[in-house]
JSON list of C-alpha atoms in Angstrom, two decimals:
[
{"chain": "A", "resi": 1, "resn": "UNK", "atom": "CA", "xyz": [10.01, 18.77, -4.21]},
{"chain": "A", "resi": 2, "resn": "UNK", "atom": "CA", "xyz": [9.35, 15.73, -2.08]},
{"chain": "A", "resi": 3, "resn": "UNK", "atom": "CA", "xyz": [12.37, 13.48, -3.36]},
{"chain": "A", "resi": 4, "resn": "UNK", "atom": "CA", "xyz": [14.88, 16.78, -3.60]},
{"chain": "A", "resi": 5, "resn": "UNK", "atom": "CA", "xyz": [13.94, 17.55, 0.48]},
{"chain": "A", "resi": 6, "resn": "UNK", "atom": "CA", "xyz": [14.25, 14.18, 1.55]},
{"chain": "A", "resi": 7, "resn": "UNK", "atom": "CA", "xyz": [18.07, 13.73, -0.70]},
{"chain": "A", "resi": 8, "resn": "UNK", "atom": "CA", "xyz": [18.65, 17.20, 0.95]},
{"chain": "A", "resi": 9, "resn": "UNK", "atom": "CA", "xyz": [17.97, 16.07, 4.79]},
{"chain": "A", "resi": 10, "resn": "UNK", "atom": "CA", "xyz": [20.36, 13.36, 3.99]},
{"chain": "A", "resi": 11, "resn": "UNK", "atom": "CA", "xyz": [22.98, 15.49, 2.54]},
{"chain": "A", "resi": 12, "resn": "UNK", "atom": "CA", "xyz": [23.01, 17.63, 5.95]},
{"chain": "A", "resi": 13, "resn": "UNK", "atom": "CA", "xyz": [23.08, 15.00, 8.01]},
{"chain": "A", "resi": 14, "resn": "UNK", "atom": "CA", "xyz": [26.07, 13.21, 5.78]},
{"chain": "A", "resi": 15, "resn": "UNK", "atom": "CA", "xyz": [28.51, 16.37, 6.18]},
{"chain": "A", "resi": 16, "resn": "UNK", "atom": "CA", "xyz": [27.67, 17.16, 9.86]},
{"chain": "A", "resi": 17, "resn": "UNK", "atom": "CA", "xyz": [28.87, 13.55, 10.34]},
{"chain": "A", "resi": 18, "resn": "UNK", "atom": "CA", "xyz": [31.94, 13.53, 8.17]},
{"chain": "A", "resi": 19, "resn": "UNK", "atom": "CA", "xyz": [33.11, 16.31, 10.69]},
{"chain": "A", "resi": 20, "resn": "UNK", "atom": "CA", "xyz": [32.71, 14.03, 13.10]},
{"chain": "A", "resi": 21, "resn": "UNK", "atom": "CA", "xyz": [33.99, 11.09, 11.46]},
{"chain": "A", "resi": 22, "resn": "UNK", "atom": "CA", "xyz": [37.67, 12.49, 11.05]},
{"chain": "A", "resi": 23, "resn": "UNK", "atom": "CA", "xyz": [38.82, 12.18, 14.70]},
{"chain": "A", "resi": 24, "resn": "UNK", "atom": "CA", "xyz": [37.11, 7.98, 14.16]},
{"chain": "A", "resi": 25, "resn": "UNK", "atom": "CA", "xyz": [36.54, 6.69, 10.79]},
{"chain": "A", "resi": 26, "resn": "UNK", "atom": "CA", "xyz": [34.73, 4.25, 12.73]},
{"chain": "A", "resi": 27, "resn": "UNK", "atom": "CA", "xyz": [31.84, 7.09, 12.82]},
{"chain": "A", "resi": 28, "resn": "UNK", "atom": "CA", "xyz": [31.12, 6.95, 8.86]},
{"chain": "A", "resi": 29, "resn": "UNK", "atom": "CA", "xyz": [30.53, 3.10, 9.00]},
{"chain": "A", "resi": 30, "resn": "UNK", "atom": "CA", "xyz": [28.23, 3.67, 11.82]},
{"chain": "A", "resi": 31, "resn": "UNK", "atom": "CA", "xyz": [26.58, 6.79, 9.86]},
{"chain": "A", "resi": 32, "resn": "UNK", "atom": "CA", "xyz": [26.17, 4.56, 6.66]},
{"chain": "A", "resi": 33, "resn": "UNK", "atom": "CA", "xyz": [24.70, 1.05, 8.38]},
{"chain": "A", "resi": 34, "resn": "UNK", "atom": "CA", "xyz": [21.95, 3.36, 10.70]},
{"chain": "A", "resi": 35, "resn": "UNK", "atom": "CA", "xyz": [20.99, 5.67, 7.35]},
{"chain": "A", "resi": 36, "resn": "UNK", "atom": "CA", "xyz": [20.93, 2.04, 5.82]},
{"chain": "A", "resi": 37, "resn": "UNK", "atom": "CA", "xyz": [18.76, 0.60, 8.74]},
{"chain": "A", "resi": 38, "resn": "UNK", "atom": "CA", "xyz": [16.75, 3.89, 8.45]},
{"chain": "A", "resi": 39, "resn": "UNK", "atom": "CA", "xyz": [15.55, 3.45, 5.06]},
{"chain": "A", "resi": 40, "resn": "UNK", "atom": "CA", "xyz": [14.90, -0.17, 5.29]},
{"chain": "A", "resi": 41, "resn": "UNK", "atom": "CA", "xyz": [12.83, 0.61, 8.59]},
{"chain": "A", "resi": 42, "resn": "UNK", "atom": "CA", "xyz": [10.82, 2.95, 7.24]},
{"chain": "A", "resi": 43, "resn": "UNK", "atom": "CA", "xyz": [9.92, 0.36, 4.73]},
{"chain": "A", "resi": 44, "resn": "UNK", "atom": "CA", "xyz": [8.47, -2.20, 6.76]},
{"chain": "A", "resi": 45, "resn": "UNK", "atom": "CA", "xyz": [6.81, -0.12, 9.13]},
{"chain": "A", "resi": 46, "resn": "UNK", "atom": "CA", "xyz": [4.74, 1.88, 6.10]},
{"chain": "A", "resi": 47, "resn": "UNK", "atom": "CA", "xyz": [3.95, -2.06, 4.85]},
{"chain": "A", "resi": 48, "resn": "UNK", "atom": "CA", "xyz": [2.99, -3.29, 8.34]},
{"chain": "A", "resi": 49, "resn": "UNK", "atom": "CA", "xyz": [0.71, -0.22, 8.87]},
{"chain": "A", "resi": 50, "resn": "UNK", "atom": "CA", "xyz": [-1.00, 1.04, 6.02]},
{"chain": "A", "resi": 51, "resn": "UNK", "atom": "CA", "xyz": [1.15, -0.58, 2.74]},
{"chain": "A", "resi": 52, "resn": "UNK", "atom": "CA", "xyz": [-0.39, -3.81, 2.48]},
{"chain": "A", "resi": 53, "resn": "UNK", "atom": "CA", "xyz": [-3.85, -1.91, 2.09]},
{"chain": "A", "resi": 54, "resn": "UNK", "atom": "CA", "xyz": [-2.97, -0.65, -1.30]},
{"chain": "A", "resi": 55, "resn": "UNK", "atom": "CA", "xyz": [-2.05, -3.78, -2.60]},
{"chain": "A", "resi": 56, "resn": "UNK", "atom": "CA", "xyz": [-5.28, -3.84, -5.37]},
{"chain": "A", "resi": 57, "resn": "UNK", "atom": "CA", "xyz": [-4.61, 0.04, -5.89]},
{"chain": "A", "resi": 58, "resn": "UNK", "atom": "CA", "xyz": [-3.67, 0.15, -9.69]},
{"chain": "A", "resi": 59, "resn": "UNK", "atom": "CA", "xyz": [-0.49, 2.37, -8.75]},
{"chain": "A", "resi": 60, "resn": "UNK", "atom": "CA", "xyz": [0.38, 0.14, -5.37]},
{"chain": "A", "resi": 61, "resn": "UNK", "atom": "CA", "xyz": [3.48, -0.23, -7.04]},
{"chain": "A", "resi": 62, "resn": "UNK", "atom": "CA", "xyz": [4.59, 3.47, -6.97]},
{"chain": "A", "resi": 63, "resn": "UNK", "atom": "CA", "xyz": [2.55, 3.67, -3.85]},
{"chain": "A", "resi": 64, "resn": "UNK", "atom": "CA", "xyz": [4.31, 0.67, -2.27]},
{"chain": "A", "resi": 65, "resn": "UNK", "atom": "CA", "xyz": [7.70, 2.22, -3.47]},
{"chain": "A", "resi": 66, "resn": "UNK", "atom": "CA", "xyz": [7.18, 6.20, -2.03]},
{"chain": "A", "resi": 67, "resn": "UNK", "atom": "CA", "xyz": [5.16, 5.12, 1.44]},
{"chain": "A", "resi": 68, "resn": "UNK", "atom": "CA", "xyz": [8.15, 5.18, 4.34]},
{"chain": "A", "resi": 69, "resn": "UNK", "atom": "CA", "xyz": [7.58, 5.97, 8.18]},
{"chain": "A", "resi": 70, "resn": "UNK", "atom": "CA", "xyz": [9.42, 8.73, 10.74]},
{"chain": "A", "resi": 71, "resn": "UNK", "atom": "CA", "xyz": [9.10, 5.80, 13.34]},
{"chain": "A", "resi": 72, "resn": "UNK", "atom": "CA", "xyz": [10.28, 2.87, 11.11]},
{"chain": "A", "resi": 73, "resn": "UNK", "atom": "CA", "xyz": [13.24, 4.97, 10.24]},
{"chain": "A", "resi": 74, "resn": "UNK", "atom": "CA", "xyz": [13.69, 5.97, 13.72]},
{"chain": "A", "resi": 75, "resn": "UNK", "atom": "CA", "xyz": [13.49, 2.41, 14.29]},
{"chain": "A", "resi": 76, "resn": "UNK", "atom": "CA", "xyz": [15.26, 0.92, 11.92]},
{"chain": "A", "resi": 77, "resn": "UNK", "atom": "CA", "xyz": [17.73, 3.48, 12.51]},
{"chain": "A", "resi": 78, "resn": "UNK", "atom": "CA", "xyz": [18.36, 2.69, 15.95]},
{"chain": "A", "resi": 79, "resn": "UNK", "atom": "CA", "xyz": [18.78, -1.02, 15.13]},
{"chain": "A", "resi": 80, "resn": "UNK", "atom": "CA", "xyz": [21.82, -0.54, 12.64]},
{"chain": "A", "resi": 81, "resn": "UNK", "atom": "CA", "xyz": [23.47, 1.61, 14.93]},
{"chain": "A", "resi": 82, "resn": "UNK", "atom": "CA", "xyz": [23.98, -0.41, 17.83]},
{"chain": "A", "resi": 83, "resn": "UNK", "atom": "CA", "xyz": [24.76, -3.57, 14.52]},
{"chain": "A", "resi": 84, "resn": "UNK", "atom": "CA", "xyz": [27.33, -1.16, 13.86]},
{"chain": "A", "resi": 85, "resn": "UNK", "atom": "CA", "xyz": [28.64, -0.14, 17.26]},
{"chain": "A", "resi": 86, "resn": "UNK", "atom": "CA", "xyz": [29.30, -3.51, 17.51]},
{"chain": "A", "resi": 87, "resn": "UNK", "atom": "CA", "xyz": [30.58, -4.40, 14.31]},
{"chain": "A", "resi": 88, "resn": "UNK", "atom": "CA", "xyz": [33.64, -1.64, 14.91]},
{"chain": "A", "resi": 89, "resn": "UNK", "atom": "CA", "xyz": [33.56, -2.32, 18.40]},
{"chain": "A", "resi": 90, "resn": "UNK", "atom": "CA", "xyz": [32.98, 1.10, 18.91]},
{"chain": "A", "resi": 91, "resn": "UNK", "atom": "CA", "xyz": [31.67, 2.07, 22.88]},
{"chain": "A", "resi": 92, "resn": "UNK", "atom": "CA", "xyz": [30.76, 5.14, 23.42]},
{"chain": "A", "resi": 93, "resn": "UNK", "atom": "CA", "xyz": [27.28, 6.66, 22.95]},
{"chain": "A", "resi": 94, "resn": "UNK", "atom": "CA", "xyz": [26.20, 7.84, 19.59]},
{"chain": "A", "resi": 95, "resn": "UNK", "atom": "CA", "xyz": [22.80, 9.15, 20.42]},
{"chain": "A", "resi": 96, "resn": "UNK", "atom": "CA", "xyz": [23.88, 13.24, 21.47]},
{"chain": "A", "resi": 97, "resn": "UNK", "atom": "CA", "xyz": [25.04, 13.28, 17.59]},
{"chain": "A", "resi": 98, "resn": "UNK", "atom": "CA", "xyz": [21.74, 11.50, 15.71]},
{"chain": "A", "resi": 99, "resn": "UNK", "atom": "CA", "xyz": [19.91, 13.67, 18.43]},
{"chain": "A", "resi": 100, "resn": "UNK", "atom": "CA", "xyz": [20.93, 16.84, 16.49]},
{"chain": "A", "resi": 101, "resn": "UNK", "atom": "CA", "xyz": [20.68, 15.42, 12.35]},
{"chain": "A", "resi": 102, "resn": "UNK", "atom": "CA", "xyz": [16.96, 13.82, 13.44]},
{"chain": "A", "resi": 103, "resn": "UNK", "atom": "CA", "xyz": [15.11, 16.58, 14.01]},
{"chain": "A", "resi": 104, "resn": "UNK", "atom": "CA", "xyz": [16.59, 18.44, 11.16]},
{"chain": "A", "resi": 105, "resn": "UNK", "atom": "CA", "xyz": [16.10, 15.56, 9.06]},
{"chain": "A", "resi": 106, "resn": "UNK", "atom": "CA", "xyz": [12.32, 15.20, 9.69]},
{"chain": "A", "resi": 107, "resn": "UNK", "atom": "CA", "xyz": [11.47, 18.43, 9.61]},
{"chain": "A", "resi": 108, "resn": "UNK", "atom": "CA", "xyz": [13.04, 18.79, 5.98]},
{"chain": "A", "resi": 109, "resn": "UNK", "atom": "CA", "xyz": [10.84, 15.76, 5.44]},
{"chain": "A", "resi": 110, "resn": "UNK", "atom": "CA", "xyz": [7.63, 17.41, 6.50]},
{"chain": "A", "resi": 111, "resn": "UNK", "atom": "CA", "xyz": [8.10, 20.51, 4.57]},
{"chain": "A", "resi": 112, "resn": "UNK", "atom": "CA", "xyz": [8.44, 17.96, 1.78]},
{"chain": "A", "resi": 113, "resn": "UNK", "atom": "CA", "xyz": [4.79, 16.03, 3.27]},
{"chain": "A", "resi": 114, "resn": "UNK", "atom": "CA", "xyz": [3.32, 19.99, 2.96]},
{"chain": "A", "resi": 115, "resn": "UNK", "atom": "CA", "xyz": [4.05, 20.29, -0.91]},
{"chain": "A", "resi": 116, "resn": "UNK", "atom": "CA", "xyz": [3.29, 17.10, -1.56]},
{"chain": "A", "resi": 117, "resn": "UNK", "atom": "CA", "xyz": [0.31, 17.20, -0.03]},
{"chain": "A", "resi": 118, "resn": "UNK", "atom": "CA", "xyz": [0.61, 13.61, 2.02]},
{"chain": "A", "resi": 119, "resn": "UNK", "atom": "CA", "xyz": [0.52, 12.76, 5.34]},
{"chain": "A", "resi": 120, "resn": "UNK", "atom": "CA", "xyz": [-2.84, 14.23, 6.18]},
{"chain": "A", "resi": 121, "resn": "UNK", "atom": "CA", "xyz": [-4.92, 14.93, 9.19]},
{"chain": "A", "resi": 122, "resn": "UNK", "atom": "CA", "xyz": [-8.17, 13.90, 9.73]},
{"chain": "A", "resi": 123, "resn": "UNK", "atom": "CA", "xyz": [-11.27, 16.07, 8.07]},
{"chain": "A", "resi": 124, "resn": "UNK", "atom": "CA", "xyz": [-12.56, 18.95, 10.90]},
{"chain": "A", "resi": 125, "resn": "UNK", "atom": "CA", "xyz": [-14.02, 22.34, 10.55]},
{"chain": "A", "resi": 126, "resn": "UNK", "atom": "CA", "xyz": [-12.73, 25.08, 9.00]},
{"chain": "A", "resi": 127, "resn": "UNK", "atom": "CA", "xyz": [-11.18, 27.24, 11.84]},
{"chain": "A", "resi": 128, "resn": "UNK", "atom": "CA", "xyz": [-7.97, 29.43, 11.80]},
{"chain": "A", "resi": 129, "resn": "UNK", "atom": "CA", "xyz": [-5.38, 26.43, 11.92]},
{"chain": "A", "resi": 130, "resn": "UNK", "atom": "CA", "xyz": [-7.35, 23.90, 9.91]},
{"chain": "A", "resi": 131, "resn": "UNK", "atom": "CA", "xyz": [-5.70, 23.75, 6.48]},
{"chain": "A", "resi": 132, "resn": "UNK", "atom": "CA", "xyz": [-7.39, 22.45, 2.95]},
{"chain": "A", "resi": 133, "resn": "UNK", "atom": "CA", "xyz": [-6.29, 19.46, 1.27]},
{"chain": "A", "resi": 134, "resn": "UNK", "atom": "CA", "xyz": [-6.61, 19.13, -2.89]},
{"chain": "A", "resi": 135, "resn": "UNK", "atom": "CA", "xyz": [-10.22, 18.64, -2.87]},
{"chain": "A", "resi": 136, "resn": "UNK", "atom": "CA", "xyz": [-10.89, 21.70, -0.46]},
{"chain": "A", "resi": 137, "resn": "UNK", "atom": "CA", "xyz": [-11.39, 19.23, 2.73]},
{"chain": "A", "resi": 138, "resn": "UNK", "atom": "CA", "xyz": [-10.64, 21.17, 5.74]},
{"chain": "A", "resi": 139, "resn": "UNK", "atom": "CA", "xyz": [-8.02, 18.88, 7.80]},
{"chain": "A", "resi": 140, "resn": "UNK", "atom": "CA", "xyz": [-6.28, 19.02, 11.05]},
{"chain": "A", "resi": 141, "resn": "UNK", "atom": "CA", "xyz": [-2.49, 20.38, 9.72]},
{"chain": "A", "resi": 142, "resn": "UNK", "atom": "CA", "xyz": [-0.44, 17.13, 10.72]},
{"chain": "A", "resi": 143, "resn": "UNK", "atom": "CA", "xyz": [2.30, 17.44, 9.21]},
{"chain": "A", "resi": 144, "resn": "UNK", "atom": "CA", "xyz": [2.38, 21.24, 9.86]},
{"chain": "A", "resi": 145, "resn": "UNK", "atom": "CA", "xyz": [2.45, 19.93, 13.84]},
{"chain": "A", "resi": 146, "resn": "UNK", "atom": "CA", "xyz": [4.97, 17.35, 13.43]},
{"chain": "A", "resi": 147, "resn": "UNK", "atom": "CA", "xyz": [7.03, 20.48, 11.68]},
{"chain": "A", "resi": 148, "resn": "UNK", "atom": "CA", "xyz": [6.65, 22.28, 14.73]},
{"chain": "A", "resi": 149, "resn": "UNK", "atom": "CA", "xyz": [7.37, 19.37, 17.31]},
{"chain": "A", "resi": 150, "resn": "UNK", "atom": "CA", "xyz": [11.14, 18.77, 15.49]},
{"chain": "A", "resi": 151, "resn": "UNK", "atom": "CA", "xyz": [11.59, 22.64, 15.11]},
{"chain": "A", "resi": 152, "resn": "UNK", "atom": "CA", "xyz": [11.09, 22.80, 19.19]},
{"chain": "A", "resi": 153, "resn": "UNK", "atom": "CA", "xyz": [13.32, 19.69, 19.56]},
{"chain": "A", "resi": 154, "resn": "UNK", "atom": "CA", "xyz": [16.37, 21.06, 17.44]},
{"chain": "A", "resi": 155, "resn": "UNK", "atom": "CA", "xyz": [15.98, 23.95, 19.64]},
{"chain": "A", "resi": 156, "resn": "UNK", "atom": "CA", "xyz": [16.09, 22.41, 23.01]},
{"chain": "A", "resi": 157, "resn": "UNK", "atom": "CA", "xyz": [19.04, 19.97, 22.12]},
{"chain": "A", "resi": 158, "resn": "UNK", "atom": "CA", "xyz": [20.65, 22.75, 21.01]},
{"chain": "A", "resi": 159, "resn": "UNK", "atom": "CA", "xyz": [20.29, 24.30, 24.45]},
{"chain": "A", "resi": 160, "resn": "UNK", "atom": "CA", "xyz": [21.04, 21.62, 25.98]},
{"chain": "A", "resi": 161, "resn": "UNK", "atom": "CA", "xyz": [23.92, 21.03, 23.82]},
{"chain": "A", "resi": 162, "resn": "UNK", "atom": "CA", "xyz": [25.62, 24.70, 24.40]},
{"chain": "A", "resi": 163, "resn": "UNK", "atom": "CA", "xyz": [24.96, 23.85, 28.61]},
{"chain": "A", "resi": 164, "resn": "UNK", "atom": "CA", "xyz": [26.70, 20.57, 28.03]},
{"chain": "A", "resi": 165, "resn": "UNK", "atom": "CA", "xyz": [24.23, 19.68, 30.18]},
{"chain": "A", "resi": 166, "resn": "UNK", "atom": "CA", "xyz": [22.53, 15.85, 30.28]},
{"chain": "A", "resi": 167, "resn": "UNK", "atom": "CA", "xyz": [25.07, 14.55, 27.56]},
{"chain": "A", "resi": 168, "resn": "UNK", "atom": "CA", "xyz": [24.98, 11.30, 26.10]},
{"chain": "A", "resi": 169, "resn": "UNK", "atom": "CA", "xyz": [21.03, 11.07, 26.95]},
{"chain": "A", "resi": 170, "resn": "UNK", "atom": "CA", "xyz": [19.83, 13.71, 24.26]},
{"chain": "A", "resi": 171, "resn": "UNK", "atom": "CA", "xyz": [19.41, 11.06, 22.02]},
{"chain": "A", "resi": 172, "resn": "UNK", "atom": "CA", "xyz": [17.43, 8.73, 24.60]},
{"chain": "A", "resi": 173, "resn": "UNK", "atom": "CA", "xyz": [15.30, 11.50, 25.50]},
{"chain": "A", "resi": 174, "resn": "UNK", "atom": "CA", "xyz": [14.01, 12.95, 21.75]},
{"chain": "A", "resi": 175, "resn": "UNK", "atom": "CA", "xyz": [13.27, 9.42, 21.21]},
{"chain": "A", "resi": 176, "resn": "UNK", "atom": "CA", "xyz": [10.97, 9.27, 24.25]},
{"chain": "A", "resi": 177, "resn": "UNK", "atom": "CA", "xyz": [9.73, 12.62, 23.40]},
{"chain": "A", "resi": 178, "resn": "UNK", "atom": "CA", "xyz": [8.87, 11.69, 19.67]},
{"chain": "A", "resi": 179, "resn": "UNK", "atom": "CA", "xyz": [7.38, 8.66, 20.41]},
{"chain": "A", "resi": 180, "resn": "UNK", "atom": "CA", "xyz": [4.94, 10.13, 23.03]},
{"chain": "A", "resi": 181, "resn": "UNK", "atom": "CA", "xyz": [4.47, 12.85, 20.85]},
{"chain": "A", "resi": 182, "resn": "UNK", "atom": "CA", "xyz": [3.38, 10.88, 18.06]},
{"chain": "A", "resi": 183, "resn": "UNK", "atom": "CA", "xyz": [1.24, 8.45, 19.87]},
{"chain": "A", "resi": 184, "resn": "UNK", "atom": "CA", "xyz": [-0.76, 11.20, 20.77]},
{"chain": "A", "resi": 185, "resn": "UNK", "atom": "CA", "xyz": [-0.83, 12.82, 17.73]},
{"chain": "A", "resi": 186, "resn": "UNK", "atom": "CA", "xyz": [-1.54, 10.24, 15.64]},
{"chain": "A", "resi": 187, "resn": "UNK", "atom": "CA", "xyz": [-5.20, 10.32, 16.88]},
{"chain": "A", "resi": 188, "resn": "UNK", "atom": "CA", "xyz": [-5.10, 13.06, 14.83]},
{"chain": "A", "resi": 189, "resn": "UNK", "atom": "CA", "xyz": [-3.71, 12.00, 11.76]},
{"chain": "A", "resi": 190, "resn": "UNK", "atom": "CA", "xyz": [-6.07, 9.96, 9.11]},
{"chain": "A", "resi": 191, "resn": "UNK", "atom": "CA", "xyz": [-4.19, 6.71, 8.74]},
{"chain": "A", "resi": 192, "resn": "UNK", "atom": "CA", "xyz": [-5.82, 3.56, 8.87]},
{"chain": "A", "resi": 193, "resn": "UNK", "atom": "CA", "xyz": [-6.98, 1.93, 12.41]},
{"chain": "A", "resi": 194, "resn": "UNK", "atom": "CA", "xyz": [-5.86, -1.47, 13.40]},
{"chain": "A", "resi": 195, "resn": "UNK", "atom": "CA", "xyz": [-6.40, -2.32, 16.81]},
{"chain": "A", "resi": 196, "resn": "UNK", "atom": "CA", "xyz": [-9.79, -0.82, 17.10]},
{"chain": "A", "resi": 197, "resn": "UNK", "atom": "CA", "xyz": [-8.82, 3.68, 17.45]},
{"chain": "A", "resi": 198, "resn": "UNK", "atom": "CA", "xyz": [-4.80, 2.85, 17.45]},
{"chain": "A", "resi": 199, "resn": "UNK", "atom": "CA", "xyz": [-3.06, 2.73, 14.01]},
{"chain": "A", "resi": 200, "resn": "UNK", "atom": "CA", "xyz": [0.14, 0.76, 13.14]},
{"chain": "A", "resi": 201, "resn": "UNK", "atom": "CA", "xyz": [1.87, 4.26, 13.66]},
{"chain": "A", "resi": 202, "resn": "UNK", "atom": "CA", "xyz": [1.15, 4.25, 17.12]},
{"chain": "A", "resi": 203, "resn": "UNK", "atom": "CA", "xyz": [2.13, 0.65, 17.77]},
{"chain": "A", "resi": 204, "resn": "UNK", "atom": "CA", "xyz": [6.08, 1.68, 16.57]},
{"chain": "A", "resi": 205, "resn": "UNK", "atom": "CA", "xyz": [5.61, 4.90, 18.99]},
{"chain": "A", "resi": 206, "resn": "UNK", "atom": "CA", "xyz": [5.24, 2.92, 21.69]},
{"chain": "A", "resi": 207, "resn": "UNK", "atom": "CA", "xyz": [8.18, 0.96, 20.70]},
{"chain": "A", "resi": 208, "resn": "UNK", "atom": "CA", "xyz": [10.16, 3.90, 19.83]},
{"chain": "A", "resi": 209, "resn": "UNK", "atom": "CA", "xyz": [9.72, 5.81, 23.29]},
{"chain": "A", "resi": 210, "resn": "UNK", "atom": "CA", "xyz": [10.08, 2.16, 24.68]},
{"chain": "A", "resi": 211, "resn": "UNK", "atom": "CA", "xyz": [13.91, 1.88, 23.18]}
]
């Protein structure tokens, strides 16, 4: 269910961008080079945070191979836009458009965390909103929050978008959003510590909220 959510996100976010690529083919080149920088983002944030952990696991190679991060691709994301912008020579602001596939695109992704079954929260006691992993461990619902978060998002660019009001910032401002958002949350979230309480997650909020 994981891999089929995750191809699905990207299929959404592929045709609401073809629509926009007819009136500048120079769009789809940008689309494909930030999906590219994305992916490879998400990489090497996972590694740099919690990857290189796993590395005696006897499965780190399918670990190693599945483990990606929201911020690395946000990240990563960001970084072969603007390569791309300026490959094309392309000026105007891209952000109101990856504003509107992100959240849609991460939220698909954290229905897929839910079946899967990844991306926990930290152990807590059982209350109301405290949700059981495969051993019967009640956990704070992480990804169940993060769900939330991009749900509210996609509905306030929408808003925003139908006011036409603060365009070409939607896309600064989710980012800032996010990355506070996750800072915070990651507290949390149970992925491994690195500078004393902050993880390597929180390290690429700061630089996502930063950007």
């Amino acid at each position: 269910a994981y891999g089929w959510l995750m191809l699905a996100g990207v299929l959404f976010s592929l045709a609401f961008w073809w629509r926009q690529a007819r009136r500048d083919e120079r769009l789809l080149v940008i689309y494909l080079l930030g999906l590219g920088g994305a992916f490879v983002g998400a990489k090497l944030v996972y590694l740099a945070a919690e990857g290189w952990l796993h590395w005696h696991d006897p499965n780190r190679w399918v670990i190693e191979a599945t483990g990606k991060s929201i911020t690395g691709a946000l990240l990563g994301g960001y970084a072969g836009d603007e390569w791309a912008k300026r490959l094309t020579r392309y000026d105007r602001a891209t952000g109101d458009r990856f504003a509107l596939i992100a959240p849609v695109g991460i939220a698909v992704g954290r229905i897929g965390c839910i079946l899967h079954g990844c991306c926990l929260g930290r152990e807590c006691g059982p209350a109301w909103m405290r949700v059981a992993d495969s051993t019967g461990v009640a956990r704070w619902p992480a990804a169940g929050m993060e769900l939330g978060f991009n749900l509210g998002a996609l509905a306030i660019i929408l808003v925003l978008r139908r006011g036409r009001r603060r365009a070409e910032q939607h896309g600064q401002r989710e980012c800032v959003a996010y990355g506070i958002f996750r800072f915070t949350h990651e507290f949390m979230r149970d992925t491994p510590r690195l500078l004393g309480p902050l993880a390597g997650y929180q390290l690429a909020s700061v630089a996502v909220a930063a950007l």
